[in-house]
Amino acid sequence: MRLERRFFARDTLQVARDLLGRRLVRVMEGRRLAGRIVEVEAYVGEEDEASHASPGMTERNTSMYGPPGHAYVYLIYGMHTCFNVVTGQTGFPAAVLVRALEPADGLEAMRERRGGRPDEQLTSGPGRLCEALGIDLRFDGVDLCAPEASLFLEVGDPVHDERVANGPRINVRGDETAVNVPWRFYVEKNRYVSR
DNA sequence: GAATCGATGGTCT
DNA sequence: GACCATCGATTCT
């Protein structure tokens, strides 16, 4: 069962929290690579100084202004890509960065893609999970809810409140608000959460 | 373990 | 020309 567009069209903080436990799935050369989402961060509006939308619309961040349920993928530090899900209403720039997965299906393929690293390091970080699932810049702007999508989200097993922790976002710049708002959500004590 | 540092390229001023 | 929503290796305590 896939997550439908209306799931993503809600308040971004709600979507971020509810994304925990869902499965991110990549179909690649007939193989299914999937992981359970265990860590995310929300980026909300142009007022959020940590968001790429803070300077207003640019060529890079255009996807953030587009319809919910699409991907926003960008290159960071010249060598890693990061995957986000666009949330909220079309025209309002907001997205949830997926920071870590617990590997579920296609472990062998992920190990190959990740150079044989230990399983704990396959998908425990935004750049790592993109490498493990083969998510690159070509996915920027694609519709994750399209029937033919090779990258999509499944309902999975939602995480109960007691298992959800939150805190400030990792490695963000900006004013005091941007640095301190507890918009990072993760599954408590999960081995695959980053850092 | 914790802290530090280099790699590497697209985007924006 | 500066700045990164990172990773992995190296260099410390």
mmCIF file with all atom_site columns, C-alpha atoms (C1' of nucleotides) in Angstrom:
data_model
loop_
_atom_site.group_PDB
_atom_site.id
_atom_site.type_symbol
_atom_site.label_atom_id
_atom_site.label_alt_id
_atom_site.label_comp_id
_atom_site.label_asym_id
_atom_site.label_entity_id
_atom_site.label_seq_id
_atom_site.pdbx_PDB_ins_code
_atom_site.Cartn_x
_atom_site.Cartn_y
_atom_site.Cartn_z
_atom_site.occupancy
_atom_site.B_iso_or_equiv
_atom_site.pdbx_formal_charge
_atom_site.auth_seq_id
_atom_site.auth_comp_id
_atom_site.auth_asym_id
_atom_site.auth_atom_id
_atom_site.pdbx_PDB_model_num
ATOM 1   C CA    . MET A 1 1   ? 0.000  0.000  0.000   1.00 0.00 ? 1   MET A CA    1
ATOM 2   C CA    . ARG A 1 2   ? 1.389  3.351  -1.105  1.00 0.00 ? 2   ARG A CA    1
ATOM 3   C CA    . LEU A 1 3   ? 1.114  6.658  0.683   1.00 0.00 ? 3   LEU A CA    1
ATOM 4   C CA    . GLU A 1 4   ? -1.273 8.877  -1.288  1.00 0.00 ? 4   GLU A CA    1
ATOM 5   C CA    . ARG A 1 5   ? -0.814 12.497 -2.181  1.00 0.00 ? 5   ARG A CA    1
ATOM 6   C CA    . ARG A 1 6   ? -3.158 13.706 0.537   1.00 0.00 ? 6   ARG A CA    1
ATOM 7   C CA    . PHE A 1 7   ? -0.728 12.289 3.115   1.00 0.00 ? 7   PHE A CA    1
ATOM 8   C CA    . PHE A 1 8   ? 1.912  14.772 1.939   1.00 0.00 ? 8   PHE A CA    1
ATOM 9   C CA    . ALA A 1 9   ? -0.480 17.692 1.470   1.00 0.00 ? 9   ALA A CA    1
ATOM 10  C CA    . ARG A 1 10  ? -0.781 18.217 5.237   1.00 0.00 ? 10  ARG A CA    1
ATOM 11  C CA    . ASP A 1 11  ? 1.136  20.352 7.738   1.00 0.00 ? 11  ASP A CA    1
ATOM 12  C CA    . THR A 1 12  ? 4.849  19.669 7.247   1.00 0.00 ? 12  THR A CA    1
ATOM 13  C CA    . LEU A 1 13  ? 5.666  18.945 10.908  1.00 0.00 ? 13  LEU A CA    1
ATOM 14  C CA    . GLN A 1 14  ? 2.823  16.438 11.034  1.00 0.00 ? 14  GLN A CA    1
ATOM 15  C CA    . VAL A 1 15  ? 4.014  14.777 7.845   1.00 0.00 ? 15  VAL A CA    1
ATOM 16  C CA    . ALA A 1 16  ? 7.583  14.630 9.166   1.00 0.00 ? 16  ALA A CA    1
ATOM 17  C CA    . ARG A 1 17  ? 6.544  12.876 12.349  1.00 0.00 ? 17  ARG A CA    1
ATOM 18  C CA    . ASP A 1 18  ? 4.180  10.537 10.488  1.00 0.00 ? 18  ASP A CA    1
ATOM 19  C CA    . LEU A 1 19  ? 6.848  9.581  7.972   1.00 0.00 ? 19  LEU A CA    1
ATOM 20  C CA    . LEU A 1 20  ? 8.661  7.577  10.664  1.00 0.00 ? 20  LEU A CA    1
ATOM 21  C CA    . GLY A 1 21  ? 8.119  3.858  10.151  1.00 0.00 ? 21  GLY A CA    1
ATOM 22  C CA    . ARG A 1 22  ? 7.088  4.258  6.505   1.00 0.00 ? 22  ARG A CA    1
ATOM 23  C CA    . ARG A 1 23  ? 9.012  2.488  3.769   1.00 0.00 ? 23  ARG A CA    1
ATOM 24  C CA    . LEU A 1 24  ? 11.013 4.278  1.098   1.00 0.00 ? 24  LEU A CA    1
ATOM 25  C CA    . VAL A 1 25  ? 11.184 2.015  -1.943  1.00 0.00 ? 25  VAL A CA    1
ATOM 26  C CA    . ARG A 1 26  ? 13.375 2.107  -5.045  1.00 0.00 ? 26  ARG A CA    1
ATOM 27  C CA    . VAL A 1 27  ? 12.805 -0.287 -7.912  1.00 0.00 ? 27  VAL A CA    1
ATOM 28  C CA    . MET A 1 28  ? 16.026 -0.671 -9.856  1.00 0.00 ? 28  MET A CA    1
ATOM 29  C CA    . GLU A 1 29  ? 16.726 -3.101 -12.660 1.00 0.00 ? 29  GLU A CA    1
ATOM 30  C CA    . GLY A 1 30  ? 13.815 -5.224 -11.471 1.00 0.00 ? 30  GLY A CA    1
ATOM 31  C CA    . ARG A 1 31  ? 15.151 -5.307 -7.937  1.00 0.00 ? 31  ARG A CA    1
ATOM 32  C CA    . ARG A 1 32  ? 13.389 -3.843 -4.936  1.00 0.00 ? 32  ARG A CA    1
ATOM 33  C CA    . LEU A 1 33  ? 15.508 -1.775 -2.516  1.00 0.00 ? 33  LEU A CA    1
ATOM 34  C CA    . ALA A 1 34  ? 13.639 -0.587 0.543   1.00 0.00 ? 34  ALA A CA    1
ATOM 35  C CA    . GLY A 1 35  ? 14.177 0.818  4.010   1.00 0.00 ? 35  GLY A CA    1
ATOM 36  C CA    . ARG A 1 36  ? 12.078 1.884  6.962   1.00 0.00 ? 36  ARG A CA    1
ATOM 37  C CA    . ILE A 1 37  ? 12.336 5.614  7.685   1.00 0.00 ? 37  ILE A CA    1
ATOM 38  C CA    . VAL A 1 38  ? 13.812 6.200  11.151  1.00 0.00 ? 38  VAL A CA    1
ATOM 39  C CA    . GLU A 1 39  ? 15.014 9.830  11.011  1.00 0.00 ? 39  GLU A CA    1
ATOM 40  C CA    . VAL A 1 40  ? 13.731 12.979 9.258   1.00 0.00 ? 40  VAL A CA    1
ATOM 41  C CA    . GLU A 1 41  ? 13.930 16.778 9.406   1.00 0.00 ? 41  GLU A CA    1
ATOM 42  C CA    . ALA A 1 42  ? 11.309 19.382 8.456   1.00 0.00 ? 42  ALA A CA    1
ATOM 43  C CA    . TYR A 1 43  ? 12.081 22.575 6.529   1.00 0.00 ? 43  TYR A CA    1
ATOM 44  C CA    . VAL A 1 44  ? 9.173  24.989 6.495   1.00 0.00 ? 44  VAL A CA    1
ATOM 45  C CA    . GLY A 1 45  ? 8.693  28.181 4.455   1.00 0.00 ? 45  GLY A CA    1
ATOM 46  C CA    . GLU A 1 46  ? 10.956 31.069 3.473   1.00 0.00 ? 46  GLU A CA    1
ATOM 47  C CA    . GLU A 1 47  ? 11.018 32.335 7.065   1.00 0.00 ? 47  GLU A CA    1
ATOM 48  C CA    . ASP A 1 48  ? 12.955 29.202 8.063   1.00 0.00 ? 48  ASP A CA    1
ATOM 49  C CA    . GLU A 1 49  ? 16.534 30.441 7.696   1.00 0.00 ? 49  GLU A CA    1
ATOM 50  C CA    . ALA A 1 50  ? 17.874 26.903 7.605   1.00 0.00 ? 50  ALA A CA    1
ATOM 51  C CA    . SER A 1 51  ? 15.743 26.078 4.569   1.00 0.00 ? 51  SER A CA    1
ATOM 52  C CA    . HIS A 1 52  ? 16.995 26.233 1.010   1.00 0.00 ? 52  HIS A CA    1
ATOM 53  C CA    . ALA A 1 53  ? 13.853 28.293 0.349   1.00 0.00 ? 53  ALA A CA    1
ATOM 54  C CA    . SER A 1 54  ? 15.094 31.048 2.664   1.00 0.00 ? 54  SER A CA    1
ATOM 55  C CA    . PRO A 1 55  ? 16.456 33.206 -0.229  1.00 0.00 ? 55  PRO A CA    1
ATOM 56  C CA    . GLY A 1 56  ? 13.199 32.808 -2.170  1.00 0.00 ? 56  GLY A CA    1
ATOM 57  C CA    . MET A 1 57  ? 12.697 30.722 -5.273  1.00 0.00 ? 57  MET A CA    1
ATOM 58  C CA    . THR A 1 58  ? 15.830 29.821 -7.210  1.00 0.00 ? 58  THR A CA    1
ATOM 59  C CA    . GLU A 1 59  ? 16.691 27.283 -9.859  1.00 0.00 ? 59  GLU A CA    1
ATOM 60  C CA    . ARG A 1 60  ? 17.809 24.713 -7.289  1.00 0.00 ? 60  ARG A CA    1
ATOM 61  C CA    . ASN A 1 61  ? 14.895 24.919 -4.852  1.00 0.00 ? 61  ASN A CA    1
ATOM 62  C CA    . THR A 1 62  ? 12.044 25.144 -7.386  1.00 0.00 ? 62  THR A CA    1
ATOM 63  C CA    . SER A 1 63  ? 10.791 21.674 -6.449  1.00 0.00 ? 63  SER A CA    1
ATOM 64  C CA    . MET A 1 64  ? 10.095 22.845 -2.900  1.00 0.00 ? 64  MET A CA    1
ATOM 65  C CA    . TYR A 1 65  ? 7.463  25.218 -4.275  1.00 0.00 ? 65  TYR A CA    1
ATOM 66  C CA    . GLY A 1 66  ? 5.817  22.521 -6.351  1.00 0.00 ? 66  GLY A CA    1
ATOM 67  C CA    . PRO A 1 67  ? 3.047  20.044 -5.535  1.00 0.00 ? 67  PRO A CA    1
ATOM 68  C CA    . PRO A 1 68  ? 3.252  17.786 -2.458  1.00 0.00 ? 68  PRO A CA    1
ATOM 69  C CA    . GLY A 1 69  ? 4.323  14.193 -2.918  1.00 0.00 ? 69  GLY A CA    1
ATOM 70  C CA    . HIS A 1 70  ? 7.128  15.100 -5.304  1.00 0.00 ? 70  HIS A CA    1
ATOM 71  C CA    . ALA A 1 71  ? 10.856 14.712 -4.616  1.00 0.00 ? 71  ALA A CA    1
ATOM 72  C CA    . TYR A 1 72  ? 13.297 17.522 -3.876  1.00 0.00 ? 72  TYR A CA    1
ATOM 73  C CA    . VAL A 1 73  ? 16.830 16.201 -4.443  1.00 0.00 ? 73  VAL A CA    1
ATOM 74  C CA    . TYR A 1 74  ? 19.959 18.331 -4.258  1.00 0.00 ? 74  TYR A CA    1
ATOM 75  C CA    . LEU A 1 75  ? 23.733 17.963 -4.325  1.00 0.00 ? 75  LEU A CA    1
ATOM 76  C CA    . ILE A 1 76  ? 25.661 18.841 -1.182  1.00 0.00 ? 76  ILE A CA    1
ATOM 77  C CA    . TYR A 1 77  ? 29.419 19.319 -0.694  1.00 0.00 ? 77  TYR A CA    1
ATOM 78  C CA    . GLY A 1 78  ? 29.953 18.502 -4.337  1.00 0.00 ? 78  GLY A CA    1
ATOM 79  C CA    . MET A 1 79  ? 29.589 14.759 -3.895  1.00 0.00 ? 79  MET A CA    1
ATOM 80  C CA    . HIS A 1 80  ? 26.521 13.656 -1.960  1.00 0.00 ? 80  HIS A CA    1
ATOM 81  C CA    . THR A 1 81  ? 22.842 13.924 -2.736  1.00 0.00 ? 81  THR A CA    1
ATOM 82  C CA    . CYS A 1 82  ? 20.039 14.434 -0.225  1.00 0.00 ? 82  CYS A CA    1
ATOM 83  C CA    . PHE A 1 83  ? 16.436 13.290 -0.677  1.00 0.00 ? 83  PHE A CA    1
ATOM 84  C CA    . ASN A 1 84  ? 13.412 15.250 0.508   1.00 0.00 ? 84  ASN A CA    1
ATOM 85  C CA    . VAL A 1 85  ? 9.657  14.814 0.137   1.00 0.00 ? 85  VAL A CA    1
ATOM 86  C CA    . VAL A 1 86  ? 7.764  18.001 -0.766  1.00 0.00 ? 86  VAL A CA    1
ATOM 87  C CA    . THR A 1 87  ? 4.918  18.709 1.669   1.00 0.00 ? 87  THR A CA    1
ATOM 88  C CA    . GLY A 1 88  ? 2.043  21.124 2.286   1.00 0.00 ? 88  GLY A CA    1
ATOM 89  C CA    . GLN A 1 89  ? 0.259  23.233 -0.304  1.00 0.00 ? 89  GLN A CA    1
ATOM 90  C CA    . THR A 1 90  ? 1.520  23.903 -3.823  1.00 0.00 ? 90  THR A CA    1
ATOM 91  C CA    . GLY A 1 91  ? 3.239  27.293 -3.905  1.00 0.00 ? 91  GLY A CA    1
ATOM 92  C CA    . PHE A 1 92  ? 4.397  27.157 -0.271  1.00 0.00 ? 92  PHE A CA    1
ATOM 93  C CA    . PRO A 1 93  ? 8.004  25.915 -0.016  1.00 0.00 ? 93  PRO A CA    1
ATOM 94  C CA    . ALA A 1 94  ? 8.299  23.064 2.488   1.00 0.00 ? 94  ALA A CA    1
ATOM 95  C CA    . ALA A 1 95  ? 9.857  19.611 2.545   1.00 0.00 ? 95  ALA A CA    1
ATOM 96  C CA    . VAL A 1 96  ? 10.993 16.778 4.784   1.00 0.00 ? 96  VAL A CA    1
ATOM 97  C CA    . LEU A 1 97  ? 14.598 15.591 4.525   1.00 0.00 ? 97  LEU A CA    1
ATOM 98  C CA    . VAL A 1 98  ? 14.942 11.837 4.978   1.00 0.00 ? 98  VAL A CA    1
ATOM 99  C CA    . ARG A 1 99  ? 18.083 11.374 7.089   1.00 0.00 ? 99  ARG A CA    1
ATOM 100 C CA    . ALA A 1 100 ? 18.158 7.651  7.853   1.00 0.00 ? 100 ALA A CA    1
ATOM 101 C CA    . LEU A 1 101 ? 16.570 4.316  6.989   1.00 0.00 ? 101 LEU A CA    1
ATOM 102 C CA    . GLU A 1 102 ? 16.629 0.885  8.527   1.00 0.00 ? 102 GLU A CA    1
ATOM 103 C CA    . PRO A 1 103 ? 17.431 -1.443 5.595   1.00 0.00 ? 103 PRO A CA    1
ATOM 104 C CA    . ALA A 1 104 ? 14.541 -3.784 4.776   1.00 0.00 ? 104 ALA A CA    1
ATOM 105 C CA    . ASP A 1 105 ? 14.704 -5.256 1.260   1.00 0.00 ? 105 ASP A CA    1
ATOM 106 C CA    . GLY A 1 106 ? 17.536 -5.590 -1.243  1.00 0.00 ? 106 GLY A CA    1
ATOM 107 C CA    . LEU A 1 107 ? 20.334 -5.685 1.323   1.00 0.00 ? 107 LEU A CA    1
ATOM 108 C CA    . GLU A 1 108 ? 22.715 -7.369 -1.109  1.00 0.00 ? 108 GLU A CA    1
ATOM 109 C CA    . ALA A 1 109 ? 22.269 -4.647 -3.707  1.00 0.00 ? 109 ALA A CA    1
ATOM 110 C CA    . MET A 1 110 ? 22.707 -1.960 -1.058  1.00 0.00 ? 110 MET A CA    1
ATOM 111 C CA    . ARG A 1 111 ? 25.912 -3.543 0.202   1.00 0.00 ? 111 ARG A CA    1
ATOM 112 C CA    . GLU A 1 112 ? 27.259 -3.555 -3.349  1.00 0.00 ? 112 GLU A CA    1
ATOM 113 C CA    . ARG A 1 113 ? 26.325 0.069  -3.898  1.00 0.00 ? 113 ARG A CA    1
ATOM 114 C CA    . ARG A 1 114 ? 27.866 1.054  -0.557  1.00 0.00 ? 114 ARG A CA    1
ATOM 115 C CA    . GLY A 1 115 ? 31.171 -0.667 -1.159  1.00 0.00 ? 115 GLY A CA    1
ATOM 116 C CA    . GLY A 1 116 ? 30.669 -3.512 1.288   1.00 0.00 ? 116 GLY A CA    1
ATOM 117 C CA    . ARG A 1 117 ? 30.464 -1.302 4.347   1.00 0.00 ? 117 ARG A CA    1
ATOM 118 C CA    . PRO A 1 118 ? 28.934 -2.694 7.561   1.00 0.00 ? 118 PRO A CA    1
ATOM 119 C CA    . ASP A 1 119 ? 25.125 -2.848 7.476   1.00 0.00 ? 119 ASP A CA    1
ATOM 120 C CA    . GLU A 1 120 ? 24.862 -0.119 10.112  1.00 0.00 ? 120 GLU A CA    1
ATOM 121 C CA    . GLN A 1 121 ? 26.461 2.305  7.662   1.00 0.00 ? 121 GLN A CA    1
ATOM 122 C CA    . LEU A 1 122 ? 24.386 1.409  4.605   1.00 0.00 ? 122 LEU A CA    1
ATOM 123 C CA    . THR A 1 123 ? 21.612 3.971  5.084   1.00 0.00 ? 123 THR A CA    1
ATOM 124 C CA    . SER A 1 124 ? 22.360 5.847  8.342   1.00 0.00 ? 124 SER A CA    1
ATOM 125 C CA    . GLY A 1 125 ? 22.732 9.335  6.886   1.00 0.00 ? 125 GLY A CA    1
ATOM 126 C CA    . PRO A 1 126 ? 21.133 11.416 4.113   1.00 0.00 ? 126 PRO A CA    1
ATOM 127 C CA    . GLY A 1 127 ? 24.002 10.936 1.679   1.00 0.00 ? 127 GLY A CA    1
ATOM 128 C CA    . ARG A 1 128 ? 24.434 7.272  2.541   1.00 0.00 ? 128 ARG A CA    1
ATOM 129 C CA    . LEU A 1 129 ? 20.806 6.348  1.920   1.00 0.00 ? 129 LEU A CA    1
ATOM 130 C CA    . CYS A 1 130 ? 20.830 8.089  -1.432  1.00 0.00 ? 130 CYS A CA    1
ATOM 131 C CA    . GLU A 1 131 ? 23.871 6.108  -2.478  1.00 0.00 ? 131 GLU A CA    1
ATOM 132 C CA    . ALA A 1 132 ? 22.350 2.847  -1.203  1.00 0.00 ? 132 ALA A CA    1
ATOM 133 C CA    . LEU A 1 133 ? 19.090 3.399  -3.110  1.00 0.00 ? 133 LEU A CA    1
ATOM 134 C CA    . GLY A 1 134 ? 20.665 4.996  -6.174  1.00 0.00 ? 134 GLY A CA    1
ATOM 135 C CA    . ILE A 1 135 ? 18.890 8.326  -5.732  1.00 0.00 ? 135 ILE A CA    1
ATOM 136 C CA    . ASP A 1 136 ? 20.633 11.018 -7.778  1.00 0.00 ? 136 ASP A CA    1
ATOM 137 C CA    . LEU A 1 137 ? 19.847 14.483 -9.121  1.00 0.00 ? 137 LEU A CA    1
ATOM 138 C CA    . ARG A 1 138 ? 17.680 13.051 -11.889 1.00 0.00 ? 138 ARG A CA    1
ATOM 139 C CA    . PHE A 1 139 ? 15.046 12.380 -9.220  1.00 0.00 ? 139 PHE A CA    1
ATOM 140 C CA    . ASP A 1 140 ? 14.643 16.064 -8.403  1.00 0.00 ? 140 ASP A CA    1
ATOM 141 C CA    . GLY A 1 141 ? 11.026 17.013 -9.073  1.00 0.00 ? 141 GLY A CA    1
ATOM 142 C CA    . VAL A 1 142 ? 9.697  13.528 -9.838  1.00 0.00 ? 142 VAL A CA    1
ATOM 143 C CA    . ASP A 1 143 ? 6.240  12.535 -8.636  1.00 0.00 ? 143 ASP A CA    1
ATOM 144 C CA    . LEU A 1 144 ? 6.518  9.918  -5.887  1.00 0.00 ? 144 LEU A CA    1
ATOM 145 C CA    . CYS A 1 145 ? 2.772  9.233  -6.131  1.00 0.00 ? 145 CYS A CA    1
ATOM 146 C CA    . ALA A 1 146 ? 2.695  8.404  -9.839  1.00 0.00 ? 146 ALA A CA    1
ATOM 147 C CA    . PRO A 1 147 ? 1.628  4.799  -10.540 1.00 0.00 ? 147 PRO A CA    1
ATOM 148 C CA    . GLU A 1 148 ? 4.731  4.181  -12.652 1.00 0.00 ? 148 GLU A CA    1
ATOM 149 C CA    . ALA A 1 149 ? 7.196  5.773  -10.195 1.00 0.00 ? 149 ALA A CA    1
ATOM 150 C CA    . SER A 1 150 ? 10.398 3.823  -9.515  1.00 0.00 ? 150 SER A CA    1
ATOM 151 C CA    . LEU A 1 151 ? 10.767 5.683  -6.225  1.00 0.00 ? 151 LEU A CA    1
ATOM 152 C CA    . PHE A 1 152 ? 7.813  5.827  -3.825  1.00 0.00 ? 152 PHE A CA    1
ATOM 153 C CA    . LEU A 1 153 ? 6.635  5.487  -0.234  1.00 0.00 ? 153 LEU A CA    1
ATOM 154 C CA    . GLU A 1 154 ? 4.615  2.698  1.370   1.00 0.00 ? 154 GLU A CA    1
ATOM 155 C CA    . VAL A 1 155 ? 2.366  2.783  4.412   1.00 0.00 ? 155 VAL A CA    1
ATOM 156 C CA    . GLY A 1 156 ? 4.613  0.436  6.409   1.00 0.00 ? 156 GLY A CA    1
ATOM 157 C CA    . ASP A 1 157 ? 4.309  0.348  10.191  1.00 0.00 ? 157 ASP A CA    1
ATOM 158 C CA    . PRO A 1 158 ? 3.656  3.771  11.748  1.00 0.00 ? 158 PRO A CA    1
ATOM 159 C CA    . VAL A 1 159 ? 5.671  4.476  14.909  1.00 0.00 ? 159 VAL A CA    1
ATOM 160 C CA    . HIS A 1 160 ? 3.880  5.007  18.216  1.00 0.00 ? 160 HIS A CA    1
ATOM 161 C CA    . ASP A 1 161 ? 4.366  8.333  20.042  1.00 0.00 ? 161 ASP A CA    1
ATOM 162 C CA    . GLU A 1 162 ? 6.323  6.673  22.840  1.00 0.00 ? 162 GLU A CA    1
ATOM 163 C CA    . ARG A 1 163 ? 9.001  5.669  20.368  1.00 0.00 ? 163 ARG A CA    1
ATOM 164 C CA    . VAL A 1 164 ? 9.325  9.081  18.709  1.00 0.00 ? 164 VAL A CA    1
ATOM 165 C CA    . ALA A 1 165 ? 12.001 11.526 19.871  1.00 0.00 ? 165 ALA A CA    1
ATOM 166 C CA    . ASN A 1 166 ? 12.762 14.984 18.483  1.00 0.00 ? 166 ASN A CA    1
ATOM 167 C CA    . GLY A 1 167 ? 15.365 17.731 18.755  1.00 0.00 ? 167 GLY A CA    1
ATOM 168 C CA    . PRO A 1 168 ? 17.220 20.450 16.828  1.00 0.00 ? 168 PRO A CA    1
ATOM 169 C CA    . ARG A 1 169 ? 18.182 19.812 13.215  1.00 0.00 ? 169 ARG A CA    1
ATOM 170 C CA    . ILE A 1 170 ? 21.692 18.656 12.353  1.00 0.00 ? 170 ILE A CA    1
ATOM 171 C CA    . ASN A 1 171 ? 24.300 20.985 10.814  1.00 0.00 ? 171 ASN A CA    1
ATOM 172 C CA    . VAL A 1 172 ? 21.962 23.859 10.092  1.00 0.00 ? 172 VAL A CA    1
ATOM 173 C CA    . ARG A 1 173 ? 22.843 27.571 9.881   1.00 0.00 ? 173 ARG A CA    1
ATOM 174 C CA    . GLY A 1 174 ? 20.618 30.584 10.460  1.00 0.00 ? 174 GLY A CA    1
ATOM 175 C CA    . ASP A 1 175 ? 19.100 32.638 13.273  1.00 0.00 ? 175 ASP A CA    1
ATOM 176 C CA    . GLU A 1 176 ? 18.488 31.325 16.763  1.00 0.00 ? 176 GLU A CA    1
ATOM 177 C CA    . THR A 1 177 ? 15.079 29.982 15.798  1.00 0.00 ? 177 THR A CA    1
ATOM 178 C CA    . ALA A 1 178 ? 16.414 28.013 12.841  1.00 0.00 ? 178 ALA A CA    1
ATOM 179 C CA    . VAL A 1 179 ? 19.177 26.481 14.938  1.00 0.00 ? 179 VAL A CA    1
ATOM 180 C CA    . ASN A 1 180 ? 16.961 25.599 17.904  1.00 0.00 ? 180 ASN A CA    1
ATOM 181 C CA    . VAL A 1 181 ? 13.540 24.500 16.629  1.00 0.00 ? 181 VAL A CA    1
ATOM 182 C CA    . PRO A 1 182 ? 13.064 20.766 17.372  1.00 0.00 ? 182 PRO A CA    1
ATOM 183 C CA    . TRP A 1 183 ? 12.169 19.802 13.832  1.00 0.00 ? 183 TRP A CA    1
ATOM 184 C CA    . ARG A 1 184 ? 14.268 16.657 13.673  1.00 0.00 ? 184 ARG A CA    1
ATOM 185 C CA    . PHE A 1 185 ? 12.247 13.504 14.424  1.00 0.00 ? 185 PHE A CA    1
ATOM 186 C CA    . TYR A 1 186 ? 13.701 10.046 14.950  1.00 0.00 ? 186 TYR A CA    1
ATOM 187 C CA    . VAL A 1 187 ? 12.907 6.619  16.308  1.00 0.00 ? 187 VAL A CA    1
ATOM 188 C CA    . GLU A 1 188 ? 14.268 6.306  19.826  1.00 0.00 ? 188 GLU A CA    1
ATOM 189 C CA    . LYS A 1 189 ? 17.213 3.927  20.270  1.00 0.00 ? 189 LYS A CA    1
ATOM 190 C CA    . ASN A 1 190 ? 17.169 2.810  16.637  1.00 0.00 ? 190 ASN A CA    1
ATOM 191 C CA    . ARG A 1 191 ? 20.616 1.674  15.467  1.00 0.00 ? 191 ARG A CA    1
ATOM 192 C CA    . TYR A 1 192 ? 20.307 3.291  12.081  1.00 0.00 ? 192 TYR A CA    1
ATOM 193 C CA    . VAL A 1 193 ? 19.716 6.868  13.218  1.00 0.00 ? 193 VAL A CA    1
ATOM 194 C CA    . SER A 1 194 ? 22.656 9.014  12.044  1.00 0.00 ? 194 SER A CA    1
ATOM 195 C CA    . ARG A 1 195 ? 25.463 10.410 14.209  1.00 0.00 ? 195 ARG A CA    1
ATOM 196 C "C1'" . DG  B 2 1   ? 35.379 7.617  21.379  1.00 0.00 ? 1   DG  B "C1'" 1
ATOM 197 C "C1'" . DA  B 2 2   ? 35.876 12.625 20.004  1.00 0.00 ? 2   DA  B "C1'" 1
ATOM 198 C "C1'" . DA  B 2 3   ? 37.644 16.112 17.179  1.00 0.00 ? 3   DA  B "C1'" 1
ATOM 199 C "C1'" . DT  B 2 4   ? 39.477 17.613 12.892  1.00 0.00 ? 4   DT  B "C1'" 1
ATOM 200 C "C1'" . DC  B 2 5   ? 40.008 17.883 7.978   1.00 0.00 ? 5   DC  B "C1'" 1
ATOM 201 C "C1'" . DG  B 2 6   ? 39.992 17.199 2.906   1.00 0.00 ? 6   DG  B "C1'" 1
ATOM 202 C "C1'" . DA  B 2 7   ? 37.308 15.946 -1.102  1.00 0.00 ? 7   DA  B "C1'" 1
ATOM 203 C "C1'" . DT  B 2 8   ? 34.579 18.108 -4.801  1.00 0.00 ? 8   DT  B "C1'" 1
ATOM 204 C "C1'" . DG  B 2 9   ? 31.047 20.612 -7.791  1.00 0.00 ? 9   DG  B "C1'" 1
ATOM 205 C "C1'" . DG  B 2 10  ? 26.654 23.059 -8.366  1.00 0.00 ? 10  DG  B "C1'" 1
ATOM 206 C "C1'" . DT  B 2 11  ? 24.396 27.224 -7.038  1.00 0.00 ? 11  DT  B "C1'" 1
ATOM 207 C "C1'" . DC  B 2 12  ? 24.023 31.917 -5.880  1.00 0.00 ? 12  DC  B "C1'" 1
ATOM 208 C "C1'" . DT  B 2 13  ? 25.854 36.858 -4.986  1.00 0.00 ? 13  DT  B "C1'" 1
ATOM 209 C "C1'" . DG  C 3 1   ? 34.565 33.471 -5.072  1.00 0.00 ? 1   DG  C "C1'" 1
ATOM 210 C "C1'" . DA  C 3 2   ? 32.060 31.789 -1.058  1.00 0.00 ? 2   DA  C "C1'" 1
ATOM 211 C "C1'" . DC  C 3 3   ? 29.136 28.612 0.667   1.00 0.00 ? 3   DC  C "C1'" 1
ATOM 212 C "C1'" . DC  C 3 4   ? 27.306 24.341 1.796   1.00 0.00 ? 4   DC  C "C1'" 1
ATOM 213 C "C1'" . DA  C 3 5   ? 20.683 20.116 5.311   1.00 0.00 ? 5   DA  C "C1'" 1
ATOM 214 C "C1'" . DT  C 3 6   ? 27.945 15.126 4.204   1.00 0.00 ? 6   DT  C "C1'" 1
ATOM 215 C "C1'" . DC  C 3 7   ? 31.096 11.288 4.496   1.00 0.00 ? 7   DC  C "C1'" 1
ATOM 216 C "C1'" . DG  C 3 8   ? 35.137 8.805  5.596   1.00 0.00 ? 8   DG  C "C1'" 1
ATOM 217 C "C1'" . DA  C 3 9   ? 39.867 8.802  6.846   1.00 0.00 ? 9   DA  C "C1'" 1
ATOM 218 C "C1'" . DT  C 3 10  ? 43.094 10.505 10.042  1.00 0.00 ? 10  DT  C "C1'" 1
ATOM 219 C "C1'" . DT  C 3 11  ? 44.603 12.154 14.281  1.00 0.00 ? 11  DT  C "C1'" 1
ATOM 220 C "C1'" . DC  C 3 12  ? 44.153 13.146 18.680  1.00 0.00 ? 12  DC  C "C1'" 1
ATOM 221 C "C1'" . DT  C 3 13  ? 42.863 11.847 23.907  1.00 0.00 ? 13  DT  C "C1'" 1
#
